[in-house]
mmCIF file of C-alpha atoms in Angstrom:
data_model
loop_
_atom_site.group_PDB
_atom_site.id
_atom_site.type_symbol
_atom_site.label_atom_id
_atom_site.label_comp_id
_atom_site.label_asym_id
_atom_site.label_seq_id
_atom_site.Cartn_x
_atom_site.Cartn_y
_atom_site.Cartn_z
ATOM 1 C CA MET R 1 254.106 58.208 146.662
ATOM 2 C CA SER R 2 250.742 58.050 145.276
ATOM 3 C CA ALA R 3 249.722 59.881 142.113
ATOM 4 C CA PRO R 4 247.715 63.137 142.311
ATOM 5 C CA VAL R 5 243.892 62.793 142.508
ATOM 6 C CA LYS R 6 242.438 64.610 139.374
ATOM 7 C CA VAL R 7 238.805 65.564 139.571
ATOM 8 C CA GLY R 8 236.674 66.390 136.551
ATOM 9 C CA PRO R 9 233.175 68.027 136.769
ATOM 10 C CA GLY R 10 231.457 64.641 136.240
ATOM 11 C CA GLN R 11 233.626 63.105 138.898
ATOM 12 C CA GLY R 12 232.970 66.156 141.120
ATOM 13 C CA ARG R 13 229.197 65.710 141.118
ATOM 14 C CA ALA R 14 229.481 61.826 141.493
ATOM 15 C CA PHE R 15 231.812 62.565 144.547
ATOM 16 C CA LEU R 16 229.279 64.963 146.053
ATOM 17 C CA GLY R 17 226.384 62.450 145.369
ATOM 18 C CA VAL R 18 228.328 59.686 147.086
ATOM 19 C CA LEU R 19 229.150 62.025 150.111
ATOM 20 C CA GLY R 20 225.678 63.152 150.284
ATOM 21 C CA ARG R 21 224.175 59.427 150.424
ATOM 22 C CA ASP R 22 226.782 58.766 153.351
ATOM 23 C CA LEU R 23 225.690 61.838 155.261
ATOM 24 C CA ALA R 24 222.179 60.765 154.571
ATOM 25 C CA VAL R 25 222.488 57.405 156.255
ATOM 26 C CA THR R 26 224.184 59.164 159.259
ATOM 27 C CA GLY R 27 221.055 61.501 159.597
ATOM 28 C CA LYS R 28 218.870 58.315 159.768
ATOM 29 C CA GLU R 29 221.191 56.987 162.442
ATOM 30 C CA PHE R 30 221.673 60.320 164.516
ATOM 31 C CA GLY R 31 220.573 58.932 167.834
ATOM 32 C CA SER R 32 223.178 56.285 167.938
ATOM 33 C CA PHE R 33 225.755 58.426 166.373
ATOM 34 C CA ILE R 34 225.253 61.283 168.828
ATOM 35 C CA SER R 35 225.301 58.884 171.861
ATOM 36 C CA GLN R 36 228.482 57.386 170.641
ATOM 37 C CA VAL R 37 230.126 60.945 170.128
ATOM 38 C CA LEU R 38 229.171 62.497 173.507
ATOM 39 C CA MET R 39 229.593 59.518 175.856
ATOM 40 C CA GLN R 40 233.236 59.236 176.551
ATOM 41 C CA PRO R 41 234.139 62.956 176.219
ATOM 42 C CA PHE R 42 231.091 63.928 178.332
ATOM 43 C CA PHE R 43 232.223 61.716 181.293
ATOM 44 C CA LEU R 44 235.811 62.913 180.774
ATOM 45 C CA LEU R 45 234.729 66.585 180.977
ATOM 46 C CA PHE R 46 232.384 65.941 184.052
ATOM 47 C CA VAL R 47 235.067 64.030 186.036
ATOM 48 C CA PHE R 48 237.928 66.144 185.442
ATOM 49 C CA GLY R 49 236.255 69.390 184.973
ATOM 50 C CA VAL R 50 233.575 69.162 187.490
ATOM 51 C CA VAL R 51 234.037 66.398 190.038
ATOM 52 C CA LEU R 52 237.882 66.753 190.728
ATOM 53 C CA GLY R 53 237.619 70.450 190.699
ATOM 54 C CA GLN R 54 235.021 70.478 193.465
ATOM 55 C CA LEU R 55 236.966 67.964 195.330
ATOM 56 C CA GLY R 56 239.945 70.354 195.078
ATOM 57 C CA TYR R 57 242.144 67.938 193.182
ATOM 58 C CA VAL R 58 242.432 70.389 190.135
ATOM 59 C CA THR R 59 243.284 74.077 190.103
ATOM 60 C CA PRO R 60 240.753 76.495 189.340
ATOM 61 C CA GLY R 61 240.725 77.250 185.645
ATOM 62 C CA TYR R 62 241.496 73.737 184.724
ATOM 63 C CA ALA R 63 238.410 73.507 182.608
ATOM 64 C CA GLN R 64 239.783 76.353 180.355
ATOM 65 C CA LEU R 65 242.626 73.807 179.575
ATOM 66 C CA LEU R 66 240.484 70.513 179.331
ATOM 67 C CA LEU R 67 237.732 71.719 176.933
ATOM 68 C CA PRO R 68 240.026 72.553 173.913
ATOM 69 C CA GLY R 69 241.902 69.153 174.360
ATOM 70 C CA LEU R 70 238.538 67.301 174.408
ATOM 71 C CA LEU R 71 237.382 69.058 171.274
ATOM 72 C CA ALA R 72 240.569 67.881 169.483
ATOM 73 C CA LEU R 73 240.114 64.521 170.990
ATOM 74 C CA ASN R 74 236.572 64.302 169.468
ATOM 75 C CA ALA R 75 237.694 65.555 166.049
ATOM 76 C CA PHE R 76 240.501 62.993 165.527
ATOM 77 C CA PHE R 77 238.916 59.838 167.194
ATOM 78 C CA VAL R 78 235.491 60.135 165.675
ATOM 79 C CA ALA R 79 236.911 60.549 162.371
ATOM 80 C CA VAL R 80 239.250 57.630 162.781
ATOM 81 C CA GLN R 81 236.384 55.308 163.833
ATOM 82 C CA ALA R 82 233.885 56.669 161.210
ATOM 83 C CA THR R 83 236.485 55.721 158.553
ATOM 84 C CA ALA R 84 238.336 52.649 159.642
ATOM 85 C CA ILE R 85 235.381 50.603 161.170
ATOM 86 C CA PRO R 86 232.982 50.723 157.992
ATOM 87 C CA LEU R 87 236.023 50.155 155.688
ATOM 88 C CA VAL R 88 236.959 46.812 157.449
ATOM 89 C CA ILE R 89 233.537 45.693 157.400
ATOM 90 C CA ASP R 90 233.002 46.616 153.531
ATOM 91 C CA PHE R 91 235.914 45.015 152.553
ATOM 92 C CA SER R 92 235.792 41.768 154.527
ATOM 93 C CA TYR R 93 232.090 40.938 155.141
ATOM 94 C CA THR R 94 229.391 43.103 153.455
ATOM 95 C CA LYS R 95 231.576 44.038 150.261
ATOM 96 C CA GLU R 96 229.414 47.154 149.893
ATOM 97 C CA ILE R 97 232.570 48.919 148.674
ATOM 98 C CA GLU R 98 232.102 47.087 145.517
ATOM 99 C CA ASP R 99 229.122 49.523 144.891
ATOM 100 C CA ARG R 100 231.106 52.437 145.585
ATOM 101 C CA LEU R 101 233.893 51.433 143.122
ATOM 102 C CA LEU R 102 231.209 51.123 140.378
ATOM 103 C CA ALA R 103 230.316 54.703 140.690
ATOM 104 C CA PRO R 104 231.967 57.001 137.977
ATOM 105 C CA LEU R 105 234.771 58.047 140.239
ATOM 106 C CA SER R 106 238.311 57.033 140.195
ATOM 107 C CA THR R 107 239.368 54.460 143.025
ATOM 108 C CA ARG R 108 241.617 57.345 144.592
ATOM 109 C CA LEU R 109 238.573 59.617 144.729
ATOM 110 C CA VAL R 110 236.472 56.808 146.348
ATOM 111 C CA ALA R 111 239.205 56.914 149.116
ATOM 112 C CA VAL R 112 239.126 60.715 149.521
ATOM 113 C CA GLU R 113 235.341 60.668 149.758
ATOM 114 C CA LYS R 114 235.977 57.941 152.802
ATOM 115 C CA ILE R 115 238.355 60.428 154.495
ATOM 116 C CA VAL R 116 236.017 63.511 153.996
ATOM 117 C CA PHE R 117 233.043 61.598 155.165
ATOM 118 C CA GLY R 118 234.878 60.533 158.328
ATOM 119 C CA ALA R 119 236.306 63.967 158.816
ATOM 120 C CA SER R 120 232.715 65.478 158.554
ATOM 121 C CA ARG R 121 231.624 63.154 161.380
ATOM 122 C CA GLY R 122 234.654 63.993 163.385
ATOM 123 C CA LEU R 123 234.101 67.732 162.993
ATOM 124 C CA PHE R 124 230.468 67.449 163.925
ATOM 125 C CA GLY R 125 231.367 65.495 166.966
ATOM 126 C CA SER R 126 233.780 68.022 167.829
ATOM 127 C CA LEU R 127 231.415 70.849 167.636
ATOM 128 C CA VAL R 128 228.673 69.291 169.672
ATOM 129 C CA MET R 129 230.996 69.312 172.606
ATOM 130 C CA ILE R 130 231.248 73.064 172.648
ATOM 131 C CA PRO R 131 227.534 73.722 174.173
ATOM 132 C CA VAL R 132 228.010 70.619 176.359
ATOM 133 C CA GLY R 133 231.051 72.182 177.732
ATOM 134 C CA TYR R 134 229.454 75.442 178.364
ATOM 135 C CA ILE R 135 226.562 73.775 180.048
ATOM 136 C CA VAL R 136 228.865 71.533 182.354
ATOM 137 C CA LEU R 137 231.590 73.767 183.247
ATOM 138 C CA ASP R 138 231.621 77.203 184.981
ATOM 139 C CA GLU R 139 234.811 78.498 183.876
ATOM 140 C CA VAL R 140 234.847 78.665 180.303
ATOM 141 C CA ASN R 141 235.945 82.084 178.731
ATOM 142 C CA TRP R 142 237.281 81.959 175.085
ATOM 143 C CA VAL R 143 238.898 84.575 172.948
ATOM 144 C CA LEU R 144 236.290 84.798 170.508
ATOM 145 C CA ALA R 145 238.857 86.444 167.828
ATOM 146 C CA GLY R 146 240.587 83.055 167.776
ATOM 147 C CA LEU R 147 237.401 81.148 166.632
ATOM 148 C CA PRO R 148 238.405 81.211 162.706
ATOM 149 C CA PHE R 149 241.876 79.738 163.352
ATOM 150 C CA ALA R 150 240.264 77.175 165.796
ATOM 151 C CA ALA R 151 237.788 76.285 162.934
ATOM 152 C CA VAL R 152 240.773 75.614 160.630
ATOM 153 C CA LEU R 153 242.362 73.466 163.044
ATOM 154 C CA LEU R 154 239.257 71.250 163.861
ATOM 155 C CA VAL R 155 238.837 70.880 160.013
ATOM 156 C CA LEU R 156 242.517 69.703 159.977
ATOM 157 C CA GLY R 157 242.388 67.624 162.873
ATOM 158 C CA SER R 158 239.206 65.903 161.500
ATOM 159 C CA LEU R 159 240.883 65.339 158.237
ATOM 160 C CA ALA R 160 244.078 63.942 159.872
ATOM 161 C CA GLY R 161 241.672 61.418 161.792
ATOM 162 C CA GLY R 162 239.912 60.450 158.699
ATOM 163 C CA ALA R 163 243.100 59.792 156.761
ATOM 164 C CA ALA R 164 244.406 57.875 159.717
ATOM 165 C CA GLY R 165 241.376 55.798 159.844
ATOM 166 C CA LEU R 166 241.760 55.010 156.038
ATOM 167 C CA VAL R 167 245.239 53.661 156.823
ATOM 168 C CA LEU R 168 243.871 51.334 159.776
ATOM 169 C CA GLY R 169 240.721 50.444 157.558
ATOM 170 C CA THR R 170 242.862 49.326 154.650
ATOM 171 C CA LEU R 171 245.998 47.828 156.402
ATOM 172 C CA VAL R 172 244.385 45.954 159.389
ATOM 173 C CA SER R 173 242.634 42.658 158.875
ATOM 174 C CA PRO R 174 239.046 42.253 160.456
ATOM 175 C CA ARG R 175 240.334 39.612 162.991
ATOM 176 C CA LYS R 176 243.003 42.063 164.400
ATOM 177 C CA ILE R 177 240.969 45.397 164.267
ATOM 178 C CA ASN R 178 240.015 45.033 168.005
ATOM 179 C CA VAL R 179 243.524 44.458 168.863
ATOM 180 C CA VAL R 180 244.923 47.033 166.837
ATOM 181 C CA PHE R 181 242.410 49.876 168.113
ATOM 182 C CA ALA R 182 243.526 48.906 171.810
ATOM 183 C CA LEU R 183 247.110 49.084 171.083
ATOM 184 C CA VAL R 184 246.931 52.234 168.799
ATOM 185 C CA ILE R 185 243.944 54.170 170.348
ATOM 186 C CA THR R 186 244.375 53.828 173.627
ATOM 187 C CA PRO R 187 247.876 55.411 173.685
ATOM 188 C CA LEU R 188 246.675 58.143 171.370
ATOM 189 C CA LEU R 189 244.031 59.102 173.932
ATOM 190 C CA PHE R 190 246.620 59.641 176.584
ATOM 191 C CA THR R 191 249.488 61.333 174.651
ATOM 192 C CA GLY R 192 247.536 63.742 172.608
ATOM 193 C CA SER R 193 248.151 66.676 175.252
ATOM 194 C CA THR R 194 244.287 66.904 175.813
ATOM 195 C CA GLN R 195 244.528 66.951 179.616
ATOM 196 C CA PHE R 196 247.791 68.887 180.141
ATOM 197 C CA PRO R 197 249.941 71.433 178.159
ATOM 198 C CA PHE R 198 252.664 69.925 176.093
ATOM 199 C CA LEU R 199 254.979 72.653 176.907
ATOM 200 C CA GLN R 200 254.861 71.849 180.816
ATOM 201 C CA LEU R 201 256.092 68.271 180.311
ATOM 202 C CA GLU R 202 259.821 69.454 180.105
ATOM 203 C CA ASN R 203 260.618 67.378 183.298
ATOM 204 C CA LEU R 204 259.087 64.288 181.478
ATOM 205 C CA ARG R 205 261.289 64.682 178.232
ATOM 206 C CA TRP R 206 260.867 61.153 177.109
ATOM 207 C CA PHE R 207 256.996 61.438 177.432
ATOM 208 C CA GLN R 208 257.030 64.906 175.634
ATOM 209 C CA VAL R 209 258.890 63.420 172.768
ATOM 210 C CA ILE R 210 256.063 60.715 172.693
ATOM 211 C CA CYS R 211 253.435 63.428 172.736
ATOM 212 C CA ALA R 212 255.076 65.411 169.808
ATOM 213 C CA LEU R 213 254.489 62.159 167.602
ATOM 214 C CA ASN R 214 250.735 62.337 168.201
ATOM 215 C CA PRO R 215 248.602 64.527 165.717
ATOM 216 C CA ILE R 216 246.151 65.265 168.351
ATOM 217 C CA THR R 217 248.938 67.087 170.416
ATOM 218 C CA TYR R 218 248.637 69.887 167.731
ATOM 219 C CA VAL R 219 244.985 70.161 167.590
ATOM 220 C CA SER R 220 244.940 70.559 171.321
ATOM 221 C CA GLU R 221 247.792 72.952 171.752
ATOM 222 C CA GLY R 222 246.540 75.053 168.621
ATOM 223 C CA LEU R 223 243.100 75.367 170.045
ATOM 224 C CA ARG R 224 244.515 76.321 173.296
ATOM 225 C CA GLY R 225 246.502 79.089 171.644
ATOM 226 C CA ALA R 226 243.505 80.244 169.599
ATOM 227 C CA LEU R 227 240.828 80.077 172.388
ATOM 228 C CA THR R 228 242.683 80.128 175.573
ATOM 229 C CA PRO R 229 246.189 82.006 174.848
ATOM 230 C CA ALA R 230 246.933 82.350 178.717
ATOM 231 C CA VAL R 231 247.410 78.722 178.999
ATOM 232 C CA PRO R 232 250.968 77.646 177.840
ATOM 233 C CA HIS R 233 250.776 76.319 174.241
ATOM 234 C CA LEU R 234 252.826 75.547 171.023
ATOM 235 C CA PRO R 235 252.861 78.213 168.329
ATOM 236 C CA GLY R 236 250.046 78.199 166.045
ATOM 237 C CA TRP R 237 252.086 78.010 162.735
ATOM 238 C CA LEU R 238 253.808 74.875 164.130
ATOM 239 C CA CYS R 239 250.438 73.122 164.835
ATOM 240 C CA LEU R 240 249.286 74.126 161.381
ATOM 241 C CA LEU R 241 252.237 72.764 159.731
ATOM 242 C CA ALA R 242 252.250 69.674 161.660
ATOM 243 C CA LEU R 243 248.598 68.766 160.794
ATOM 244 C CA VAL R 244 248.878 69.569 157.134
ATOM 245 C CA ALA R 245 251.903 67.136 157.091
ATOM 246 C CA SER R 246 249.794 64.431 159.142
ATOM 247 C CA CYS R 247 246.966 64.859 156.493
ATOM 248 C CA LEU R 248 249.367 64.430 153.626
ATOM 249 C CA LEU R 249 251.285 61.509 155.348
ATOM 250 C CA PHE R 250 248.280 59.647 156.306
ATOM 251 C CA GLY R 251 246.376 60.455 153.234
ATOM 252 C CA ALA R 252 249.117 59.248 150.869
ATOM 253 C CA ILE R 253 249.600 55.953 152.838
ATOM 254 C CA GLY R 254 245.620 55.296 153.183
ATOM 255 C CA ILE R 255 244.922 55.928 149.478
ATOM 256 C CA GLN R 256 247.660 53.518 148.481
ATOM 257 C CA GLY R 257 246.407 51.144 150.764
ATOM 258 C CA PHE R 258 242.838 51.451 149.590
ATOM 259 C CA VAL R 259 243.633 51.242 145.990
ATOM 260 C CA ARG R 260 245.685 47.841 146.513
ATOM 261 C CA ARG R 261 242.631 46.434 148.620
ATOM 262 C CA ALA R 262 240.280 47.480 145.859
ATOM 263 C CA LEU R 263 242.197 45.786 143.176
ATOM 264 C CA ASP R 264 242.606 42.501 145.240
#
């Protein structure tokens, strides 16, 4: 178990400075970033929510179930990619991570900054899907009273994704990152209950167990409970607990791996 991260006033200012720099770089690359964020979920939304609906292959109201799942998907996956891929490049090729380690920050705080930066991109990537969903879909009716809890879930889902990205970025060698992404990301994509309600998998118990191990499931189910409570969903408290546990588990493993790589 890693030691707790202590933050003094000076380190807090340095942390915000490094984070601000990373966000500024994202602003300069906004066009490419937004296209990467929107491409896959837009087509999933269009094909499953519009095309299959008009062809009669999905029931009316399926869009109500689908959009929260895609928000969860973007929050987690964008955060994973925004954290893992730059870390692999920094540690193995450009060595830019050394500049961060020279900042007046502890090594553990540099790792936390990477998680927070990846989570901020994941959260933004999720939020931009909301207007897209309202434009593309005809049947989106959310319970607005659930928005505050939905915001908490998206933040936790993004942080869990950033922490998971830290694990991948520090434990996987650059030669294997593409293979690992294919072996890890693809199963996560289809076992996160993004296209179906978790509770309705009772006749596929083995698959339900697999979905229960995926953090995205708890973001998807929590968002459905908050925004579309008529759709079957897991209790909100359970989703919240699972996401906090995911953040702590992935965060502890990722920070430990980051410190080890930084000291090599």
